[in-house]
Amino acid sequence: MIPFSILDLSPIAEGSNPSASFRHTLDLAQHGERWGYNRYWLAEHHGMPGIASAATAVVMAHVAGGTRTIRVGAGGIMLPNHAPLVIAEQFGTLEALYPGRIDLGLGRAPGSDQTTARALRRNLESDADAFPQDVLELQDYMSDTPRQRVLAVPGKGAKVPLWILGSSTFGAQLAAHLGLPFAFASHFAPQMMQQALSLYRANFQPSAQLAKPYVMLGFNVFAADTDEEAHFRATSMQQAFVNLRTGRPSQLPPPKAGYLDTLGLPERAMLDSVLSCTAIGAAATVSGQIQDFIARTGANELMITSQIYDHAQRLRSYEITAEVRQSLARAQAGL
């Protein structure tokens, strides 16, 4: 059975604060490690009232320091926001502190709006079009024999696996050209998923890091003890998406019974589109939906995200998902 991993945005629930979010993040990572999840990734976003993982490398250190074996990574660092040297130093430091456990996923989106991007960079001269060159510069800083005169210390020689993130064919083509693993944001932008996967697999060029294509796909899971409860828990994420897409980004709201019935057709169609790579239900329901998704995509790994308002219920969703994976693994092994 393919590995399952965890994607966390350190969500800030309505009425809560970042301190509580970071406590919950570490608690989830510790539970995920015990439940057999492969990686724990955090994502860079800025200016979002409901997302606390803006200083991604700092939160990664918090998680890695409180766990022992699970890989900890960025899913991802939005490279246009940063000088490649800074990222080489940050992740070289993380790798020195927690050797063999750090991943670095790279994206070219700003993780924010243009006003916030300008505040991050002071100007917009570093843009997404420079992303491939920035990736190559970062690779060089972290190589054993950098060609550049400036040394990343720590960073030089750091054995941190690089990933390319994407929600379109651009990232797929770059990952294939560089021979890097590819993580697709199908959990919120699934429209070009199959086209991107086909391009990546057809054009992949082996590299020192990776001999053959490796795809990790984002997938939403809202699991609970009953289908009805799971659908109720999922309404927090649905509300947050509608708020975001209508220009009203918010903290993660509490679930709301009958929420979908209050929406107009455009909002329902938007949710059906952006959240089409989603499993909602009790264990048996979620198991079937996950199996169908893996069979349809040929994913090598799933990156599970579960934006649930109540922390205990979020833990329960990830626990059920881990149990589903173990059951599927036993079935595959004929046990």
PDB file of C-alpha atoms in Angstrom, residues 21-284:
ATOM      1  CA  SER A  21      -2.557  26.229  16.423  1.00  0.00           C
ATOM      2  CA  PHE A  22       1.111  25.403  16.955  1.00  0.00           C
ATOM      3  CA  ARG A  23       0.311  23.217  19.978  1.00  0.00           C
ATOM      4  CA  HIS A  24      -2.213  21.350  17.865  1.00  0.00           C
ATOM      5  CA  THR A  25       0.265  21.050  14.992  1.00  0.00           C
ATOM      6  CA  LEU A  26       2.846  19.332  17.194  1.00  0.00           C
ATOM      7  CA  ASP A  27       0.196  17.115  18.777  1.00  0.00           C
ATOM      8  CA  LEU A  28      -1.031  16.028  15.354  1.00  0.00           C
ATOM      9  CA  ALA A  29       2.532  15.340  14.208  1.00  0.00           C
ATOM     10  CA  GLN A  30       3.203  13.184  17.257  1.00  0.00           C
ATOM     11  CA  HIS A  31      -0.008  11.227  16.725  1.00  0.00           C
ATOM     12  CA  GLY A  32       0.694  10.927  12.994  1.00  0.00           C
ATOM     13  CA  GLU A  33       4.129   9.492  13.730  1.00  0.00           C
ATOM     14  CA  ARG A  34       2.586   6.805  15.962  1.00  0.00           C
ATOM     15  CA  TRP A  35      -0.090   6.067  13.372  1.00  0.00           C
ATOM     16  CA  GLY A  36       2.482   5.408  10.648  1.00  0.00           C
ATOM     17  CA  TYR A  37       2.263   8.503   8.464  1.00  0.00           C
ATOM     18  CA  ASN A  38       5.338   8.972   6.274  1.00  0.00           C
ATOM     19  CA  ARG A  39       5.800  12.774   6.205  1.00  0.00           C
ATOM     20  CA  TYR A  40       4.486  15.863   7.927  1.00  0.00           C
ATOM     21  CA  TRP A  41       4.518  18.888   5.624  1.00  0.00           C
ATOM     22  CA  LEU A  42       3.703  22.507   6.381  1.00  0.00           C
ATOM     23  CA  ALA A  43       2.802  25.138   3.799  1.00  0.00           C
ATOM     24  CA  GLU A  44       3.841  28.763   3.369  1.00  0.00           C
ATOM     25  CA  HIS A  45       0.955  31.211   3.187  1.00  0.00           C
ATOM     26  CA  HIS A  46       0.908  34.897   4.106  1.00  0.00           C
ATOM     27  CA  GLY A  47      -1.778  37.336   5.161  1.00  0.00           C
ATOM     28  CA  MET A  48      -4.340  34.570   5.755  1.00  0.00           C
ATOM     29  CA  PRO A  49      -6.374  34.961   8.977  1.00  0.00           C
ATOM     30  CA  GLY A  50      -6.871  31.201   9.232  1.00  0.00           C
ATOM     31  CA  ILE A  51      -3.332  29.943   8.479  1.00  0.00           C
ATOM     32  CA  ALA A  52      -0.467  30.154  11.003  1.00  0.00           C
ATOM     33  CA  SER A  53       2.365  28.446   9.075  1.00  0.00           C
ATOM     34  CA  ALA A  54       3.777  31.592   7.406  1.00  0.00           C
ATOM     35  CA  ALA A  55       7.259  31.134   8.945  1.00  0.00           C
ATOM     36  CA  THR A  56       7.372  27.604   7.591  1.00  0.00           C
ATOM     37  CA  ALA A  57      10.956  26.671   8.497  1.00  0.00           C
ATOM     38  CA  VAL A  58      10.394  27.830  12.093  1.00  0.00           C
ATOM     39  CA  VAL A  59       7.283  25.674  12.482  1.00  0.00           C
ATOM     40  CA  MET A  60       9.128  22.752  10.892  1.00  0.00           C
ATOM     41  CA  ALA A  61      11.798  23.032  13.583  1.00  0.00           C
ATOM     42  CA  HIS A  62       9.043  22.991  16.228  1.00  0.00           C
ATOM     43  CA  VAL A  63       7.607  19.781  14.728  1.00  0.00           C
ATOM     44  CA  ALA A  64      10.908  18.036  14.055  1.00  0.00           C
ATOM     45  CA  GLY A  65      12.104  18.799  17.575  1.00  0.00           C
ATOM     46  CA  GLY A  66       9.004  17.181  19.066  1.00  0.00           C
ATOM     47  CA  THR A  67       9.049  14.028  16.924  1.00  0.00           C
ATOM     48  CA  ARG A  68      11.609  11.283  16.299  1.00  0.00           C
ATOM     49  CA  THR A  69      11.131   9.483  12.987  1.00  0.00           C
ATOM     50  CA  ILE A  70       8.521  11.118  10.753  1.00  0.00           C
ATOM     51  CA  ARG A  71       9.931  13.165   7.867  1.00  0.00           C
ATOM     52  CA  VAL A  72       9.205  16.885   8.216  1.00  0.00           C
ATOM     53  CA  GLY A  73       8.979  19.111   5.185  1.00  0.00           C
ATOM     54  CA  ALA A  74       7.747  22.225   3.459  1.00  0.00           C
ATOM     55  CA  GLY A  75       4.856  21.752   1.123  1.00  0.00           C
ATOM     56  CA  GLY A  76       5.969  24.182   0.202  1.00  0.00           C
ATOM     57  CA  ILE A  77       8.306  27.096   0.289  1.00  0.00           C
ATOM     58  CA  MET A  78       7.172  29.724  -2.215  1.00  0.00           C
ATOM     59  CA  LEU A  79      10.577  30.377  -3.733  1.00  0.00           C
ATOM     60  CA  PRO A  80       9.792  33.711  -5.477  1.00  0.00           C
ATOM     61  CA  ASN A  81       9.365  35.185  -1.978  1.00  0.00           C
ATOM     62  CA  HIS A  82      12.939  34.357  -0.939  1.00  0.00           C
ATOM     63  CA  ALA A  83      16.551  34.549  -2.024  1.00  0.00           C
ATOM     64  CA  PRO A  84      17.644  30.954  -2.779  1.00  0.00           C
ATOM     65  CA  LEU A  85      20.659  31.435  -0.494  1.00  0.00           C
ATOM     66  CA  VAL A  86      18.367  32.095   2.486  1.00  0.00           C
ATOM     67  CA  ILE A  87      16.401  28.898   1.830  1.00  0.00           C
ATOM     68  CA  ALA A  88      19.631  26.916   1.428  1.00  0.00           C
ATOM     69  CA  GLU A  89      20.792  28.201   4.811  1.00  0.00           C
ATOM     70  CA  GLN A  90      17.446  27.569   6.513  1.00  0.00           C
ATOM     71  CA  PHE A  91      17.099  24.015   5.231  1.00  0.00           C
ATOM     72  CA  GLY A  92      20.787  23.298   5.648  1.00  0.00           C
ATOM     73  CA  THR A  93      20.279  24.252   9.288  1.00  0.00           C
ATOM     74  CA  LEU A  94      17.202  22.022   9.621  1.00  0.00           C
ATOM     75  CA  GLU A  95      19.057  19.099   8.040  1.00  0.00           C
ATOM     76  CA  ALA A  96      22.012  19.612  10.401  1.00  0.00           C
ATOM     77  CA  LEU A  97      19.649  19.595  13.383  1.00  0.00           C
ATOM     78  CA  TYR A  98      17.488  16.670  12.212  1.00  0.00           C
ATOM     79  CA  PRO A  99      19.597  14.683   9.720  1.00  0.00           C
ATOM     80  CA  GLY A 100      17.794  12.484   7.227  1.00  0.00           C
ATOM     81  CA  ARG A 101      14.321  13.775   8.112  1.00  0.00           C
ATOM     82  CA  ILE A 102      13.893  17.044   6.172  1.00  0.00           C
ATOM     83  CA  ASP A 103      12.093  17.576   2.826  1.00  0.00           C
ATOM     84  CA  LEU A 104      11.958  20.778   0.781  1.00  0.00           C
ATOM     85  CA  GLY A 105       9.008  21.259  -1.553  1.00  0.00           C
ATOM     86  CA  LEU A 106       9.238  24.319  -3.809  1.00  0.00           C
ATOM     87  CA  GLY A 107       6.401  26.287  -5.365  1.00  0.00           C
ATOM     88  CA  ARG A 108       6.296  29.320  -7.645  1.00  0.00           C
ATOM     89  CA  ALA A 109       3.020  30.849  -6.432  1.00  0.00           C
ATOM     90  CA  PRO A 110       3.334  33.745  -3.973  1.00  0.00           C
ATOM     91  CA  GLY A 111       1.174  32.106  -1.309  1.00  0.00           C
ATOM     92  CA  SER A 112      -0.540  35.478  -0.950  1.00  0.00           C
ATOM     93  CA  ASP A 113      -2.024  38.362  -2.930  1.00  0.00           C
ATOM     94  CA  GLN A 114       0.110  40.872  -4.824  1.00  0.00           C
ATOM     95  CA  THR A 115       0.017  43.477  -2.056  1.00  0.00           C
ATOM     96  CA  THR A 116       1.285  40.943   0.484  1.00  0.00           C
ATOM     97  CA  ALA A 117       3.874  39.676  -1.995  1.00  0.00           C
ATOM     98  CA  ARG A 118       5.192  43.229  -2.381  1.00  0.00           C
ATOM     99  CA  ALA A 119       5.427  43.580   1.402  1.00  0.00           C
ATOM    100  CA  LEU A 120       7.384  40.311   1.564  1.00  0.00           C
ATOM    101  CA  ARG A 121       9.846  41.176  -1.195  1.00  0.00           C
ATOM    102  CA  ARG A 122       9.796  44.991  -1.022  1.00  0.00           C
ATOM    103  CA  ASN A 123       9.370  44.886  -4.808  1.00  0.00           C
ATOM    104  CA  LEU A 124       8.166  42.397  -7.395  1.00  0.00           C
ATOM    105  CA  GLU A 125      11.371  42.091  -9.415  1.00  0.00           C
ATOM    106  CA  SER A 126      11.667  38.458  -8.305  1.00  0.00           C
ATOM    107  CA  ASP A 127       8.739  36.859 -10.098  1.00  0.00           C
ATOM    108  CA  ALA A 128       7.388  33.420 -10.852  1.00  0.00           C
ATOM    109  CA  ASP A 129       9.006  33.396 -14.313  1.00  0.00           C
ATOM    110  CA  ALA A 130      12.414  33.162 -12.608  1.00  0.00           C
ATOM    111  CA  PHE A 131      11.363  30.066 -10.674  1.00  0.00           C
ATOM    112  CA  PRO A 132      13.313  27.467 -12.732  1.00  0.00           C
ATOM    113  CA  GLN A 133      16.523  29.492 -12.436  1.00  0.00           C
ATOM    114  CA  ASP A 134      15.927  29.977  -8.701  1.00  0.00           C
ATOM    115  CA  VAL A 135      15.546  26.215  -8.266  1.00  0.00           C
ATOM    116  CA  LEU A 136      18.836  25.600 -10.077  1.00  0.00           C
ATOM    117  CA  GLU A 137      20.575  28.247  -7.945  1.00  0.00           C
ATOM    118  CA  LEU A 138      19.222  26.627  -4.777  1.00  0.00           C
ATOM    119  CA  GLN A 139      20.339  23.176  -5.949  1.00  0.00           C
ATOM    120  CA  ASP A 140      23.836  24.510  -6.526  1.00  0.00           C
ATOM    121  CA  TYR A 141      24.075  26.104  -3.062  1.00  0.00           C
ATOM    122  CA  MET A 142      23.153  22.741  -1.512  1.00  0.00           C
ATOM    123  CA  SER A 143      25.428  20.619  -3.695  1.00  0.00           C
ATOM    124  CA  ASP A 144      28.723  19.078  -2.594  1.00  0.00           C
ATOM    125  CA  THR A 145      30.673  21.255  -5.042  1.00  0.00           C
ATOM    126  CA  PRO A 146      28.860  24.586  -5.581  1.00  0.00           C
ATOM    127  CA  ARG A 147      29.857  26.596  -8.657  1.00  0.00           C
ATOM    128  CA  GLN A 148      28.933  29.903  -7.013  1.00  0.00           C
ATOM    129  CA  ARG A 149      31.460  31.884  -4.988  1.00  0.00           C
ATOM    130  CA  VAL A 150      29.005  32.442  -2.118  1.00  0.00           C
ATOM    131  CA  LEU A 151      28.749  29.451   0.219  1.00  0.00           C
ATOM    132  CA  ALA A 152      25.602  28.436   2.077  1.00  0.00           C
ATOM    133  CA  VAL A 153      26.735  27.594   5.609  1.00  0.00           C
ATOM    134  CA  PRO A 154      24.914  25.500   6.723  1.00  0.00           C
ATOM    135  CA  GLY A 155      23.603  24.296   3.371  1.00  0.00           C
ATOM    136  CA  LYS A 156      26.550  23.157   1.293  1.00  0.00           C
ATOM    137  CA  GLY A 157      26.324  19.407   0.865  1.00  0.00           C
ATOM    138  CA  ALA A 158      23.011  19.136   2.713  1.00  0.00           C
ATOM    139  CA  LYS A 159      21.189  15.997   1.621  1.00  0.00           C
ATOM    140  CA  VAL A 160      17.716  17.541   1.562  1.00  0.00           C
ATOM    141  CA  PRO A 161      15.442  16.021  -1.101  1.00  0.00           C
ATOM    142  CA  LEU A 162      13.891  18.687  -3.321  1.00  0.00           C
ATOM    143  CA  TRP A 163      10.328  18.411  -4.614  1.00  0.00           C
ATOM    144  CA  ILE A 164       8.529  20.534  -7.181  1.00  0.00           C
ATOM    145  CA  LEU A 165       4.997  21.531  -6.246  1.00  0.00           C
ATOM    146  CA  GLY A 166       2.400  22.493  -8.791  1.00  0.00           C
ATOM    147  CA  SER A 167      -1.228  22.982  -9.684  1.00  0.00           C
ATOM    148  CA  SER A 168      -0.672  23.143 -13.455  1.00  0.00           C
ATOM    149  CA  THR A 169       1.468  21.626 -16.184  1.00  0.00           C
ATOM    150  CA  PHE A 170       4.314  24.104 -15.570  1.00  0.00           C
ATOM    151  CA  GLY A 171       5.459  22.411 -12.380  1.00  0.00           C
ATOM    152  CA  ALA A 172       5.033  18.987 -13.968  1.00  0.00           C
ATOM    153  CA  GLN A 173       7.325  19.886 -16.861  1.00  0.00           C
ATOM    154  CA  LEU A 174       9.961  21.406 -14.576  1.00  0.00           C
ATOM    155  CA  ALA A 175       9.946  18.417 -12.210  1.00  0.00           C
ATOM    156  CA  ALA A 176      10.282  16.055 -15.165  1.00  0.00           C
ATOM    157  CA  HIS A 177      13.145  18.051 -16.695  1.00  0.00           C
ATOM    158  CA  LEU A 178      15.076  18.200 -13.411  1.00  0.00           C
ATOM    159  CA  GLY A 179      14.324  14.602 -12.428  1.00  0.00           C
ATOM    160  CA  LEU A 180      12.634  15.580  -9.163  1.00  0.00           C
ATOM    161  CA  PRO A 181       9.571  14.178  -7.386  1.00  0.00           C
ATOM    162  CA  PHE A 182       6.346  16.032  -8.118  1.00  0.00           C
ATOM    163  CA  ALA A 183       3.632  16.995  -5.621  1.00  0.00           C
ATOM    164  CA  PHE A 184       0.365  18.157  -7.191  1.00  0.00           C
ATOM    165  CA  ALA A 185      -2.126  20.369  -5.338  1.00  0.00           C
ATOM    166  CA  SER A 186      -5.140  18.254  -6.232  1.00  0.00           C
ATOM    167  CA  HIS A 187      -6.669  18.925  -2.801  1.00  0.00           C
ATOM    168  CA  PHE A 188      -7.683  22.425  -3.921  1.00  0.00           C
ATOM    169  CA  ALA A 189      -6.793  22.770  -7.639  1.00  0.00           C
ATOM    170  CA  PRO A 190      -7.542  19.427  -9.323  1.00  0.00           C
ATOM    171  CA  GLN A 191      -8.587  20.705 -12.738  1.00  0.00           C
ATOM    172  CA  MET A 192      -5.280  19.989 -14.545  1.00  0.00           C
ATOM    173  CA  MET A 193      -4.225  16.987 -12.466  1.00  0.00           C
ATOM    174  CA  GLN A 194      -4.425  14.227 -15.061  1.00  0.00           C
ATOM    175  CA  GLN A 195      -2.800  16.339 -17.789  1.00  0.00           C
ATOM    176  CA  ALA A 196       0.035  17.305 -15.434  1.00  0.00           C
ATOM    177  CA  LEU A 197       0.610  13.706 -14.354  1.00  0.00           C
ATOM    178  CA  SER A 198       0.750  12.502 -17.957  1.00  0.00           C
ATOM    179  CA  LEU A 199       3.265  15.217 -18.898  1.00  0.00           C
ATOM    180  CA  TYR A 200       5.435  14.509 -15.870  1.00  0.00           C
ATOM    181  CA  ARG A 201       5.565  10.764 -16.414  1.00  0.00           C
ATOM    182  CA  ALA A 202       6.082  10.985 -20.176  1.00  0.00           C
ATOM    183  CA  ASN A 203       8.929  13.526 -19.971  1.00  0.00           C
ATOM    184  CA  PHE A 204      10.739  12.453 -16.806  1.00  0.00           C
ATOM    185  CA  GLN A 205      14.532  12.493 -17.009  1.00  0.00           C
ATOM    186  CA  PRO A 206      16.352  10.480 -14.306  1.00  0.00           C
ATOM    187  CA  SER A 207      18.621  12.447 -11.974  1.00  0.00           C
ATOM    188  CA  ALA A 208      21.038  11.795  -9.138  1.00  0.00           C
ATOM    189  CA  GLN A 209      18.130  12.227  -6.730  1.00  0.00           C
ATOM    190  CA  LEU A 210      15.475  10.148  -8.494  1.00  0.00           C
ATOM    191  CA  ALA A 211      15.615   7.293 -10.984  1.00  0.00           C
ATOM    192  CA  LYS A 212      11.951   7.189 -12.006  1.00  0.00           C
ATOM    193  CA  PRO A 213       8.863   9.401 -11.660  1.00  0.00           C
ATOM    194  CA  TYR A 214       7.371   9.792  -8.197  1.00  0.00           C
ATOM    195  CA  VAL A 215       4.040  11.549  -7.692  1.00  0.00           C
ATOM    196  CA  MET A 216       2.462  12.651  -4.433  1.00  0.00           C
ATOM    197  CA  LEU A 217      -1.100  13.961  -4.637  1.00  0.00           C
ATOM    198  CA  GLY A 218      -2.952  16.181  -2.204  1.00  0.00           C
ATOM    199  CA  PHE A 219      -6.206  14.635  -1.021  1.00  0.00           C
ATOM    200  CA  ASN A 220      -8.806  15.920   1.448  1.00  0.00           C
ATOM    201  CA  VAL A 221     -10.190  13.453   3.980  1.00  0.00           C
ATOM    202  CA  PHE A 222     -12.998  14.174   6.429  1.00  0.00           C
ATOM    203  CA  ALA A 223     -13.425  10.920   8.316  1.00  0.00           C
ATOM    204  CA  ALA A 224     -15.647  10.296  11.332  1.00  0.00           C
ATOM    205  CA  ASP A 225     -17.512   7.450  12.982  1.00  0.00           C
ATOM    206  CA  THR A 226     -20.550   8.006  10.726  1.00  0.00           C
ATOM    207  CA  ASP A 227     -21.044   9.427   7.244  1.00  0.00           C
ATOM    208  CA  GLU A 228     -23.414  12.044   8.630  1.00  0.00           C
ATOM    209  CA  GLU A 229     -20.889  13.303  11.179  1.00  0.00           C
ATOM    210  CA  ALA A 230     -18.132  13.445   8.560  1.00  0.00           C
ATOM    211  CA  HIS A 231     -20.245  15.583   6.235  1.00  0.00           C
ATOM    212  CA  PHE A 232     -21.008  17.888   9.163  1.00  0.00           C
ATOM    213  CA  ARG A 233     -17.286  18.243   9.996  1.00  0.00           C
ATOM    214  CA  ALA A 234     -16.463  18.998   6.348  1.00  0.00           C
ATOM    215  CA  THR A 235     -18.609  22.135   6.385  1.00  0.00           C
ATOM    216  CA  SER A 236     -15.843  24.086   8.160  1.00  0.00           C
ATOM    217  CA  MET A 237     -13.547  23.660   5.160  1.00  0.00           C
ATOM    218  CA  GLN A 238     -16.410  24.359   2.759  1.00  0.00           C
ATOM    219  CA  GLN A 239     -17.222  27.623   4.520  1.00  0.00           C
ATOM    220  CA  ALA A 240     -13.562  28.642   4.538  1.00  0.00           C
ATOM    221  CA  PHE A 241     -13.270  28.037   0.787  1.00  0.00           C
ATOM    222  CA  VAL A 242     -16.407  30.014  -0.029  1.00  0.00           C
ATOM    223  CA  ASN A 243     -15.173  32.847   2.175  1.00  0.00           C
ATOM    224  CA  LEU A 244     -11.772  32.837   0.473  1.00  0.00           C
ATOM    225  CA  ARG A 245     -13.124  32.710  -3.063  1.00  0.00           C
ATOM    226  CA  THR A 246     -15.562  35.551  -2.372  1.00  0.00           C
ATOM    227  CA  GLY A 247     -12.830  37.830  -1.017  1.00  0.00           C
ATOM    228  CA  ARG A 248     -13.573  37.293   2.681  1.00  0.00           C
ATOM    229  CA  PRO A 249     -10.730  35.092   3.987  1.00  0.00           C
ATOM    230  CA  SER A 250     -11.485  33.933   7.508  1.00  0.00           C
ATOM    231  CA  GLN A 251     -10.365  31.827  10.394  1.00  0.00           C
ATOM    232  CA  LEU A 252     -11.564  28.220  10.183  1.00  0.00           C
ATOM    233  CA  PRO A 253     -15.263  28.433  11.112  1.00  0.00           C
ATOM    234  CA  PRO A 254     -17.143  25.932  13.265  1.00  0.00           C
ATOM    235  CA  PRO A 255     -19.186  23.368  11.330  1.00  0.00           C
ATOM    236  CA  LYS A 256     -22.697  24.346  10.349  1.00  0.00           C
ATOM    237  CA  ALA A 257     -25.531  21.866   9.857  1.00  0.00           C
ATOM    238  CA  GLY A 258     -27.204  22.164   6.469  1.00  0.00           C
ATOM    239  CA  TYR A 259     -24.565  24.594   5.198  1.00  0.00           C
ATOM    240  CA  LEU A 260     -24.564  23.360   1.605  1.00  0.00           C
ATOM    241  CA  ASP A 261     -28.318  23.916   1.397  1.00  0.00           C
ATOM    242  CA  THR A 262     -27.772  27.630   2.049  1.00  0.00           C
ATOM    243  CA  LEU A 263     -25.510  28.085  -0.991  1.00  0.00           C
ATOM    244  CA  GLY A 264     -26.439  29.200  -4.465  1.00  0.00           C
ATOM    245  CA  LEU A 265     -25.607  27.189  -7.568  1.00  0.00           C
ATOM    246  CA  PRO A 266     -22.341  29.071  -8.335  1.00  0.00           C
ATOM    247  CA  GLU A 267     -20.945  28.392  -4.846  1.00  0.00           C
ATOM    248  CA  ARG A 268     -21.985  24.737  -4.969  1.00  0.00           C
ATOM    249  CA  ALA A 269     -20.381  24.322  -8.398  1.00  0.00           C
ATOM    250  CA  MET A 270     -17.170  25.956  -7.152  1.00  0.00           C
ATOM    251  CA  LEU A 271     -16.956  23.602  -4.174  1.00  0.00           C
ATOM    252  CA  ASP A 272     -17.718  20.574  -6.346  1.00  0.00           C
ATOM    253  CA  SER A 273     -14.814  21.592  -8.583  1.00  0.00           C
ATOM    254  CA  VAL A 274     -12.092  22.613  -6.144  1.00  0.00           C
ATOM    255  CA  LEU A 275     -12.860  19.852  -3.623  1.00  0.00           C
ATOM    256  CA  SER A 276     -13.431  17.028  -6.094  1.00  0.00           C
ATOM    257  CA  CYS A 277     -10.395  15.138  -4.727  1.00  0.00           C
ATOM    258  CA  THR A 278     -12.006  14.525  -1.364  1.00  0.00           C
ATOM    259  CA  ALA A 279     -13.213  11.611   0.742  1.00  0.00           C
ATOM    260  CA  ILE A 280     -15.982  12.238   3.281  1.00  0.00           C
ATOM    261  CA  GLY A 281     -17.492   9.568   5.510  1.00  0.00           C
ATOM    262  CA  ALA A 282     -16.987   6.720   7.934  1.00  0.00           C
ATOM    263  CA  ALA A 283     -14.123   4.272   7.472  1.00  0.00           C
ATOM    264  CA  ALA A 284     -15.793   2.062   4.858  1.00  0.00           C
TER     265      ALA A 284
END
